[in-house]
Amino acid sequence: MTDHFRPRVRYVIGPDGSPLTVADLPPRDTKRWVIRRKAEVVAAVRGGLISLDEACERYTLTVDEFLSWQRSIDKHGLPGLRATRIQEYRGG
């Protein structure tokens, strides 16, 4: 895998426009995934702060679950991550 050879970035721009470091990421034992936390993890992976594999391992996520967050942001912006609105955004 090329992930091992890619230099690690120190921070990325988070969903609120501020710098986001590994220390700023949600705790490993996060159980309640609010919009902001999901968006922070997506921003961290997209920006190269952590890899997809690291994110899935760190937060006990499946790749499909992470990719669904990413697709929701791409399609609907941050409101697409709102769990109570999932049917509305998915056309349900």
Short mmCIF file of C-alpha atoms in Angstrom, two decimals:
data_model
loop_
_atom_site.label_atom_id
_atom_site.label_comp_id
_atom_site.label_asym_id
_atom_site.label_seq_id
_atom_site.Cartn_x
_atom_site.Cartn_y
_atom_site.Cartn_z
CA MET A 1 0.00 0.00 0.00
CA THR A 2 1.21 3.50 -0.76
CA ASP A 3 -0.34 4.88 2.44
CA HIS A 4 2.76 3.81 4.36
CA PHE A 5 5.03 5.96 2.18
CA ARG A 6 2.90 9.08 1.97
CA PRO A 7 4.08 11.84 4.30
CA ARG A 8 1.64 12.57 7.11
CA VAL A 9 0.12 16.03 7.35
CA ARG A 10 0.03 17.80 10.72
CA TYR A 11 -3.42 19.28 10.31
CA VAL A 12 -6.31 19.63 7.87
CA ILE A 13 -9.06 22.20 7.65
CA GLY A 14 -12.04 20.91 9.59
CA PRO A 15 -15.69 21.21 8.64
CA ASP A 16 -15.99 24.53 10.52
CA GLY A 17 -12.98 26.02 8.71
CA SER A 18 -10.54 25.74 11.61
CA PRO A 19 -7.38 23.59 11.73
CA LEU A 20 -8.02 20.00 12.79
CA THR A 21 -5.24 17.83 14.25
CA VAL A 22 -5.25 14.21 15.38
CA ALA A 23 -5.62 15.50 18.95
CA ASP A 24 -8.81 17.32 17.92
CA LEU A 25 -10.48 14.21 16.52
CA PRO A 26 -13.36 12.59 18.41
CA PRO A 27 -12.33 10.18 21.20
CA ARG A 28 -11.73 6.56 20.16
CA ASP A 29 -14.64 5.39 22.31
CA THR A 30 -17.18 7.72 20.68
CA LYS A 31 -20.63 6.16 20.72
CA ARG A 32 -22.80 9.16 19.85
CA TRP A 33 -22.00 10.29 16.31
CA VAL A 34 -23.26 13.83 15.89
CA ILE A 35 -22.86 15.67 12.58
CA ARG A 36 -19.73 17.54 13.66
CA ARG A 37 -17.88 14.39 14.72
CA LYS A 38 -18.71 12.53 11.52
CA ALA A 39 -17.64 15.54 9.45
CA GLU A 40 -14.35 15.81 11.37
CA VAL A 41 -13.49 12.18 10.66
CA VAL A 42 -14.36 12.56 6.97
CA ALA A 43 -12.23 15.73 6.74
CA ALA A 44 -9.33 13.99 8.49
CA VAL A 45 -9.37 11.06 6.05
CA ARG A 46 -9.84 13.23 2.97
CA GLY A 47 -7.04 15.54 4.01
CA GLY A 48 -4.59 12.74 4.80
CA LEU A 49 -4.48 13.31 8.55
CA ILE A 50 -5.42 9.64 9.07
CA SER A 51 -6.05 6.86 6.59
CA LEU A 52 -9.40 5.23 5.92
CA ASP A 53 -8.10 2.05 7.56
CA GLU A 54 -6.99 4.01 10.64
CA ALA A 55 -10.35 5.74 10.91
CA CYS A 56 -12.25 2.47 10.65
CA GLU A 57 -10.02 0.80 13.23
CA ARG A 58 -9.96 3.79 15.58
CA TYR A 59 -13.75 4.19 15.60
CA THR A 60 -14.86 0.61 14.91
CA LEU A 61 -16.50 1.66 11.65
CA THR A 62 -17.05 -0.38 8.55
CA VAL A 63 -15.70 1.00 5.30
CA ASP A 64 -19.29 1.15 4.04
CA GLU A 65 -20.37 3.21 7.04
CA PHE A 66 -17.55 5.71 6.53
CA LEU A 67 -18.22 5.90 2.78
CA SER A 68 -21.91 6.55 3.48
CA TRP A 69 -20.90 9.58 5.60
CA GLN A 70 -18.68 10.79 2.78
CA ARG A 71 -21.41 10.33 0.15
CA SER A 72 -23.93 12.14 2.37
CA ILE A 73 -21.61 15.14 2.69
CA ASP A 74 -20.93 15.16 -1.06
CA LYS A 75 -24.60 14.94 -1.96
CA HIS A 76 -26.31 16.99 0.78
CA GLY A 77 -23.59 18.81 2.72
CA LEU A 78 -23.38 18.56 6.50
CA PRO A 79 -27.19 18.32 6.93
CA GLY A 80 -26.98 15.00 5.06
CA LEU A 81 -25.23 13.53 8.10
CA ARG A 82 -28.22 14.17 10.33
CA ALA A 83 -29.50 10.76 11.43
CA THR A 84 -33.07 11.99 11.95
CA ARG A 85 -33.22 13.23 8.37
CA ILE A 86 -31.74 10.19 6.69
CA GLN A 87 -34.96 9.10 5.01
CA GLU A 88 -35.58 12.60 3.69
CA TYR A 89 -32.14 12.78 2.09
CA ARG A 90 -32.21 9.22 0.79
CA GLY A 91 -35.56 9.77 -0.86
CA GLY A 92 -37.54 7.74 1.67
#
